[in-house]
Amino acid sequence: MLNRIGLCIALSAVAGFGQYSWHTTTTTFPPSEPPWQYLGNFYYGYPGYLSNTNGAEVRTVVIRTANGSNQWAYELMLGWYNDYDYDTGYDRWTGYLVRFYENPPYYPMRATIIRKHWNGAETQLAMYTMSSIAHGTVLSASIRASDGPNGDGAGIHIRAGNQAIYHRATNLSVGSRSGIRSLFSDWNESYSDARVGVLETTAPSQVSGLTSSISNGILTANWNSSADDSNGIGWVRYEILRGTQSLGTTNLTTWAMPIQPGESFTLNVKSYDGHRNFAPATGIAVASPPASSGLVDDSRRVGIHAQSAQWGAMGESIDMRSMNLNYTVPLLKAQGRAGVGLGLGLNYNSQNWRKEGSTVSKVGADVGYGFGWKLLAGSIIPVYSNPTTLSYYIFTDSTGAEYKLDVNTGNVWSGTQGVYVWFDANTYRLHFADG
């Protein structure tokens, strides 16, 4: 039989946990006997208590003293069973401890997993650094002695508020009891209440409404919140996977990560609960535009391009190939000698989004004048194929039209797209046909 035992600290208001059934509860400390079993003092004289009933989940809410600089610790007892030593005549309780411990400024907040033998050895299995735990934070831990429904192996699951750690371990004993222990502090300065509950085996609802978008090399995914089942503990988290490779977990309903040009894969999201029951994965295919497009997306083609067929009047112009709508409002022109001048205009280009399959990419931006609007006089932007290799330059005119200057002659860059400009990278000077 699959056993999971957990310990958690919770506020007295637990309505958010639905119909979850607690079979051992106390708000008086030290816990009374029964339904708790006093184990006696151990480890510097601090006592421990185990529930007399087999349990799967126990929780309480931490109480921090007003002086937050004091060291403090909470200890959750998992999978304890009586291993009677016939040679000595003593009970040898065996199980696992999860010790949350902080001693500022000497030690940061950390969670330590310990294999404990009553009247015997203590072996530290792992130590994890966590964010500092504030007054009122829910702590919990659960143990699974065999492979779970997600196939992620046996281990110990630690939860502290929205923080979650899963420590995979082998040869975990199937324990039937769980409990709580005071460490370095008085009982009533540590715990609000302690509860032991039944095993939960039903996964949360499957993730729905999964969408993705790509902007400036960042893939962002969003989805709707999943709900724990009505008999669950009300704790839901999400695992993010690239195909079958786990990328991490979050308690949020959004995920952002870098994506390289030309990458394509399936992004999967799974919801799971505090006892590591996983819902089926929900996936979405994502694809990033290829690197060869550089900063100029030829299929997008914005602005009033020199080689495009345009339609429109009264300031608007539609590119008949890309169907981009450009609207330009001339503002002023800096006039020089011999008719040389530089125009400055406020312009809008409609092609601010791109969809490839189910992946939506945002290629527009708000730079202070409204989404898709820019104030332009012309610019030069270098494009690199890697951090040290220059591929070409991009010239952007006052309408937002972009041209590749990819013909290199002695570090003087010109283009073949019908615009008569060239950029001398030796002197950092842009030349126009009219001077």
XYZ file of C-alpha atoms in Angstrom:
435
model
C 0.000 0.000 0.000
C 1.250 3.431 -0.879
C 1.642 5.558 2.254
C 2.281 9.274 2.370
C 2.702 11.013 5.692
C 2.861 14.759 5.990
C 3.104 17.402 8.665
C 1.821 20.906 8.161
C 1.100 23.990 10.257
C -2.170 25.826 9.537
C -4.359 28.634 10.793
C -7.548 27.672 12.592
C -9.558 28.800 9.553
C -9.246 25.844 7.165
C -12.404 26.281 5.110
C -10.231 26.673 2.018
C -9.333 22.979 2.206
C -12.789 21.794 1.060
C -14.001 18.496 2.472
C -10.565 17.232 3.468
C -10.841 15.010 6.535
C -8.586 15.586 9.550
C -8.653 12.719 12.031
C -6.311 14.189 14.667
C -6.329 17.863 15.624
C -4.981 19.893 18.506
C -4.800 23.580 19.352
C -3.365 22.961 22.830
C 0.360 22.495 23.322
C 2.065 20.330 24.288
C -0.395 17.920 22.594
C -2.528 15.816 24.927
C -2.537 12.020 25.173
C -4.514 10.551 23.529
C -4.818 11.136 20.540
C -1.070 11.938 20.547
C 1.715 9.718 21.837
C 4.446 11.392 23.847
C 7.859 10.144 22.756
C 9.828 11.740 25.555
C 12.630 14.228 25.324
C 15.420 13.734 22.830
C 17.989 15.980 21.167
C 18.766 18.549 23.870
C 15.625 17.683 25.807
C 12.991 18.832 23.313
C 9.940 16.524 23.223
C 8.144 14.961 20.245
C 4.568 13.753 19.740
C 3.186 11.254 17.226
C -0.433 10.862 16.204
C -1.945 7.621 17.483
C -3.721 7.232 14.138
C -2.109 6.430 10.816
C -1.940 9.662 8.856
C -1.087 11.192 5.521
C -1.146 14.960 6.158
C -0.466 17.084 9.235
C -0.262 20.870 9.211
C -0.073 24.006 11.371
C 0.892 27.695 10.971
C 4.197 28.925 12.341
C 4.296 31.451 15.137
C 7.267 33.806 15.039
C 8.196 35.829 18.097
C 8.322 39.611 17.846
C 12.117 39.488 17.832
C 12.752 38.027 14.393
C 16.508 37.878 15.000
C 16.147 34.931 17.398
C 17.038 31.498 16.140
C 14.054 29.251 15.681
C 13.249 25.815 14.315
C 10.255 23.622 13.525
C 10.500 19.902 13.053
C 8.095 17.604 11.231
C 8.234 13.874 11.949
C 7.493 11.584 8.994
C 7.064 7.834 8.595
C 7.825 6.847 12.169
C 7.381 3.246 13.263
C 8.367 1.225 16.338
C 11.480 -0.850 15.802
C 11.790 -2.673 19.163
C 15.366 -3.616 20.088
C 15.231 -7.006 21.776
C 18.906 -6.801 22.776
C 18.493 -3.650 24.844
C 14.783 -3.857 25.593
C 14.215 -0.332 24.270
C 11.827 0.996 21.647
C 13.773 2.315 18.711
C 11.479 4.671 16.794
C 12.680 5.033 13.225
C 11.636 7.633 10.678
C 12.458 10.950 9.035
C 12.677 14.519 10.273
C 12.207 17.684 8.239
C 13.822 20.492 10.188
C 13.092 24.112 9.225
C 15.808 26.159 10.856
C 17.000 29.771 10.826
C 19.545 31.593 12.935
C 20.139 35.099 11.572
C 22.606 36.520 10.872
C 24.657 33.318 11.050
C 22.486 30.904 9.078
C 19.920 31.550 6.337
C 16.556 29.802 6.296
C 17.062 26.154 5.401
C 15.172 22.877 5.317
C 17.084 19.747 6.311
C 15.954 16.173 5.691
C 17.244 13.733 8.300
C 17.016 9.970 8.678
C 16.508 9.352 12.396
C 16.823 6.208 14.521
C 15.348 6.537 18.002
C 18.204 5.966 20.497
C 20.385 5.470 17.429
C 22.071 7.214 14.533
C 20.991 10.413 12.777
C 21.917 10.841 9.110
C 21.443 14.072 7.161
C 20.106 13.283 3.695
C 19.888 16.770 2.198
C 19.784 20.492 3.005
C 17.958 23.145 0.971
C 18.096 26.932 1.272
C 14.668 28.582 1.390
C 13.268 32.088 1.651
C 12.780 33.314 5.198
C 9.498 32.099 6.672
C 7.256 34.778 8.128
C 4.758 34.595 10.953
C 1.685 32.697 9.739
C 3.408 30.652 7.018
C 2.003 27.166 6.380
C 4.607 24.402 6.669
C 4.107 20.818 5.562
C 5.956 17.697 4.504
C 4.884 14.367 3.080
C 6.650 11.111 2.383
C 6.069 8.624 -0.409
C 7.764 5.257 -0.082
C 7.200 4.042 -3.636
C 6.798 5.335 -7.167
C 3.821 7.651 -7.549
C 1.324 8.145 -10.391
C 3.673 10.616 -12.106
C 6.489 8.098 -12.169
C 8.834 10.516 -10.401
C 10.100 8.067 -7.799
C 9.973 7.803 -4.038
C 10.858 10.845 -1.992
C 9.961 13.510 0.541
C 7.878 16.546 -0.455
C 8.431 19.756 1.535
C 6.099 22.745 1.344
C 6.553 26.127 3.021
C 3.883 28.555 1.865
C 4.351 28.774 -1.915
C 7.823 27.253 -1.785
C 8.105 23.582 -2.714
C 10.979 21.097 -2.667
C 10.883 17.461 -3.707
C 13.768 15.331 -2.495
C 14.054 12.037 -4.314
C 15.343 9.205 -2.173
C 15.547 5.431 -2.290
C 14.817 2.790 0.348
C 12.264 4.920 2.177
C 10.484 2.896 4.830
C 6.703 2.821 4.691
C 5.819 4.580 7.934
C 2.383 4.736 9.472
C 2.727 7.627 11.936
C 3.581 11.286 11.759
C 4.065 13.977 14.332
C 5.544 17.254 15.442
C 8.419 18.315 17.671
C 9.337 21.554 19.385
C 12.935 22.602 18.826
C 14.809 25.528 20.411
C 11.526 27.195 21.423
C 8.453 26.815 23.585
C 5.489 24.944 22.089
C 3.174 27.946 22.211
C 5.851 30.092 20.541
C 6.061 27.710 17.599
C 2.727 26.238 16.517
C -0.828 27.442 15.996
C -2.294 23.949 15.693
C -1.341 20.478 14.494
C -3.489 18.210 12.332
C -3.140 14.722 10.931
C -5.361 13.756 8.005
C -6.217 11.067 5.509
C -4.379 10.081 2.351
C -5.302 12.048 -0.759
C -5.095 10.167 -4.064
C -7.049 12.338 -6.543
C -5.191 14.787 -8.779
C -6.283 18.420 -9.323
C -8.152 19.411 -12.466
C -6.148 19.353 -15.687
C -4.632 22.631 -16.887
C -6.865 24.476 -19.393
C -6.625 27.638 -21.477
C -2.908 27.210 -22.222
C -1.585 29.925 -24.566
C 1.883 31.091 -25.574
C 3.518 34.154 -27.107
C 7.078 35.053 -28.147
C 8.549 38.535 -27.899
C 12.191 39.627 -28.031
C 13.478 36.073 -27.557
C 11.249 35.326 -24.547
C 8.544 32.642 -24.605
C 5.660 33.372 -22.231
C 2.961 30.815 -21.424
C -0.276 31.461 -19.535
C -3.068 29.153 -18.379
C -6.148 29.029 -16.161
C -5.961 28.060 -12.491
C -6.496 24.393 -11.652
C -8.582 23.354 -8.643
C -7.775 20.594 -6.192
C -10.420 17.912 -5.835
C -13.168 18.540 -3.268
C -11.546 16.142 -0.775
C -8.066 17.531 -1.269
C -5.931 19.784 0.909
C -6.358 22.739 -1.456
C -2.684 23.064 -2.448
C -1.962 23.175 -6.201
C 1.288 23.752 -8.061
C 2.362 23.367 -11.712
C 5.243 21.512 -13.359
C 6.526 22.917 -16.672
C 8.087 20.558 -19.213
C 9.779 20.931 -22.582
C 8.415 17.765 -24.140
C 9.180 15.297 -21.330
C 12.060 17.295 -19.798
C 11.085 19.065 -16.587
C 11.997 22.775 -16.563
C 10.761 23.592 -13.067
C 7.650 24.239 -11.003
C 5.626 27.309 -10.052
C 2.585 28.237 -8.002
C 1.693 30.908 -10.611
C -0.328 30.509 -13.811
C 2.379 31.979 -16.028
C 5.850 30.903 -17.118
C 8.548 32.795 -19.043
C 11.760 31.410 -20.523
C 14.313 32.268 -23.245
C 13.780 30.727 -26.674
C 16.348 30.639 -29.463
C 15.597 31.570 -33.106
C 14.320 28.572 -35.042
C 13.459 26.524 -31.938
C 10.260 24.494 -31.950
C 8.963 22.091 -29.313
C 5.904 21.194 -27.258
C 5.529 23.006 -23.945
C 3.623 20.894 -21.396
C 2.085 21.993 -18.101
C 0.911 19.596 -15.364
C -0.985 20.489 -12.208
C -0.276 18.536 -9.029
C -1.257 18.630 -5.363
C 0.557 18.432 -2.044
C 0.660 14.640 -2.152
C 2.225 14.622 -5.632
C -0.896 13.507 -7.488
C -0.425 14.757 -11.067
C -3.125 15.594 -13.621
C -2.473 14.724 -17.294
C -0.255 17.187 -19.140
C -1.694 19.953 -21.305
C 0.578 20.859 -24.220
C 1.010 23.573 -26.812
C 3.340 23.651 -29.827
C 5.676 26.657 -29.859
C 7.988 27.842 -32.637
C 10.369 30.790 -32.814
C 11.038 32.566 -36.152
C 14.309 31.427 -37.746
C 17.530 33.310 -37.114
C 17.987 34.044 -40.836
C 15.248 36.660 -40.676
C 17.422 38.807 -38.394
C 15.698 42.016 -37.346
C 14.036 42.328 -40.745
C 11.103 39.958 -41.202
C 10.586 39.998 -44.974
C 7.079 38.556 -44.707
C 6.138 41.300 -42.259
C 7.494 44.303 -44.253
C 6.433 47.459 -42.475
C 6.676 51.127 -43.424
C 6.569 52.505 -46.966
C 9.100 50.294 -48.670
C 10.906 51.578 -51.764
C 10.061 48.439 -53.783
C 6.482 47.925 -52.557
C 3.176 48.616 -54.233
C 1.156 50.904 -51.952
C -2.504 51.858 -51.822
C -4.151 54.630 -49.859
C -4.505 58.334 -49.402
C -4.805 60.971 -46.659
C -1.734 59.662 -44.809
C -2.546 55.953 -44.790
C -0.680 53.486 -46.994
C -1.295 49.735 -47.379
C 1.476 47.448 -48.611
C -0.211 45.253 -51.231
C 2.103 42.299 -50.519
C 2.373 42.244 -46.716
C -0.969 44.072 -46.151
C 0.710 46.242 -43.521
C -1.134 49.493 -42.828
C 1.191 52.440 -42.362
C -0.074 55.787 -41.161
C 2.471 58.587 -41.052
C 2.001 62.040 -39.559
C 4.849 64.351 -40.697
C 5.869 66.617 -37.839
C 8.796 68.707 -39.037
C 11.789 68.726 -41.366
C 15.248 69.944 -40.517
C 16.302 71.864 -43.620
C 19.916 72.229 -44.677
C 21.723 73.893 -47.546
C 21.203 72.975 -51.198
C 17.827 71.427 -50.460
C 19.197 68.787 -48.080
C 16.770 68.014 -45.275
C 15.814 65.430 -42.646
C 12.154 64.666 -41.993
C 10.757 63.692 -38.608
C 7.415 61.892 -38.424
C 5.119 60.017 -36.065
C 4.069 56.761 -37.713
C 2.053 53.621 -37.003
C 2.493 50.140 -38.547
C -0.259 47.579 -38.069
C 1.810 44.367 -38.234
C 2.581 44.117 -34.534
C 1.686 40.430 -34.126
C 2.680 37.240 -35.879
C 1.059 33.795 -35.646
C 2.800 30.591 -36.711
C 0.677 27.522 -35.973
C -0.590 28.027 -32.440
C 2.301 30.319 -31.433
C 1.613 34.063 -31.289
C 4.619 36.405 -31.332
C 4.526 40.074 -30.405
C 6.828 42.020 -32.728
C 5.517 45.492 -31.935
C 6.109 47.544 -28.814
C 5.069 50.663 -26.947
C 8.015 53.051 -26.863
C 6.125 55.943 -25.321
C 3.694 57.012 -28.050
C 1.237 54.097 -27.903
C 1.473 50.471 -29.025
C 2.786 50.315 -32.613
C 3.543 54.032 -32.814
C 7.085 55.401 -33.234
C 8.707 58.797 -33.646
C 11.355 58.304 -36.315
C 13.921 60.232 -38.301
C 15.903 57.159 -39.382
C 18.366 54.888 -37.626
C 21.161 52.356 -38.109
C 21.197 49.088 -36.126
C 23.970 46.434 -36.291
C 22.936 42.761 -36.489
C 25.303 40.091 -35.159
C 25.264 36.386 -35.998
C 27.116 35.789 -32.711
C 28.474 38.125 -30.011
C 31.630 38.919 -32.015
C 30.597 38.597 -35.690
C 28.772 41.432 -37.474
C 26.415 40.179 -40.216
C 24.899 43.384 -41.565
C 23.262 46.700 -40.645
C 19.603 47.696 -40.785
C 18.557 51.135 -41.943
C 15.107 52.255 -40.755
C 13.598 55.306 -42.427
C 11.118 57.790 -40.951
C 8.124 55.614 -41.985
C 9.453 52.536 -40.169
C 10.515 50.740 -43.387
C 13.524 48.515 -42.744
C 16.328 47.789 -45.231
C 19.245 45.424 -44.973
C 22.634 46.971 -45.695
C 24.361 43.652 -46.285
C 26.852 44.477 -49.057
C 30.211 45.107 -47.388
C 32.887 46.982 -49.347
C 35.788 47.980 -47.175
C 33.485 48.293 -44.130
C 31.148 50.536 -46.121
C 27.717 48.874 -46.073
C 25.051 49.258 -48.756
C 21.924 47.363 -49.748
C 20.104 45.931 -52.765
C 16.536 46.686 -51.708
C 16.033 49.903 -53.665
C 17.104 52.422 -51.055
C 20.084 54.544 -52.001
C 21.900 54.907 -48.710
C 25.161 53.511 -47.445
C 26.769 53.439 -44.035
C 30.495 54.016 -43.582
C 31.324 52.030 -40.438
C 34.867 53.467 -40.482
C 33.616 57.011 -39.810
C 30.149 56.084 -38.449
C 28.509 58.269 -41.102
C 25.295 57.524 -43.034
C 25.278 58.770 -46.624
C 22.257 59.549 -48.795
C 22.171 59.829 -52.577
C 21.391 63.559 -52.338
C 24.396 64.162 -50.148
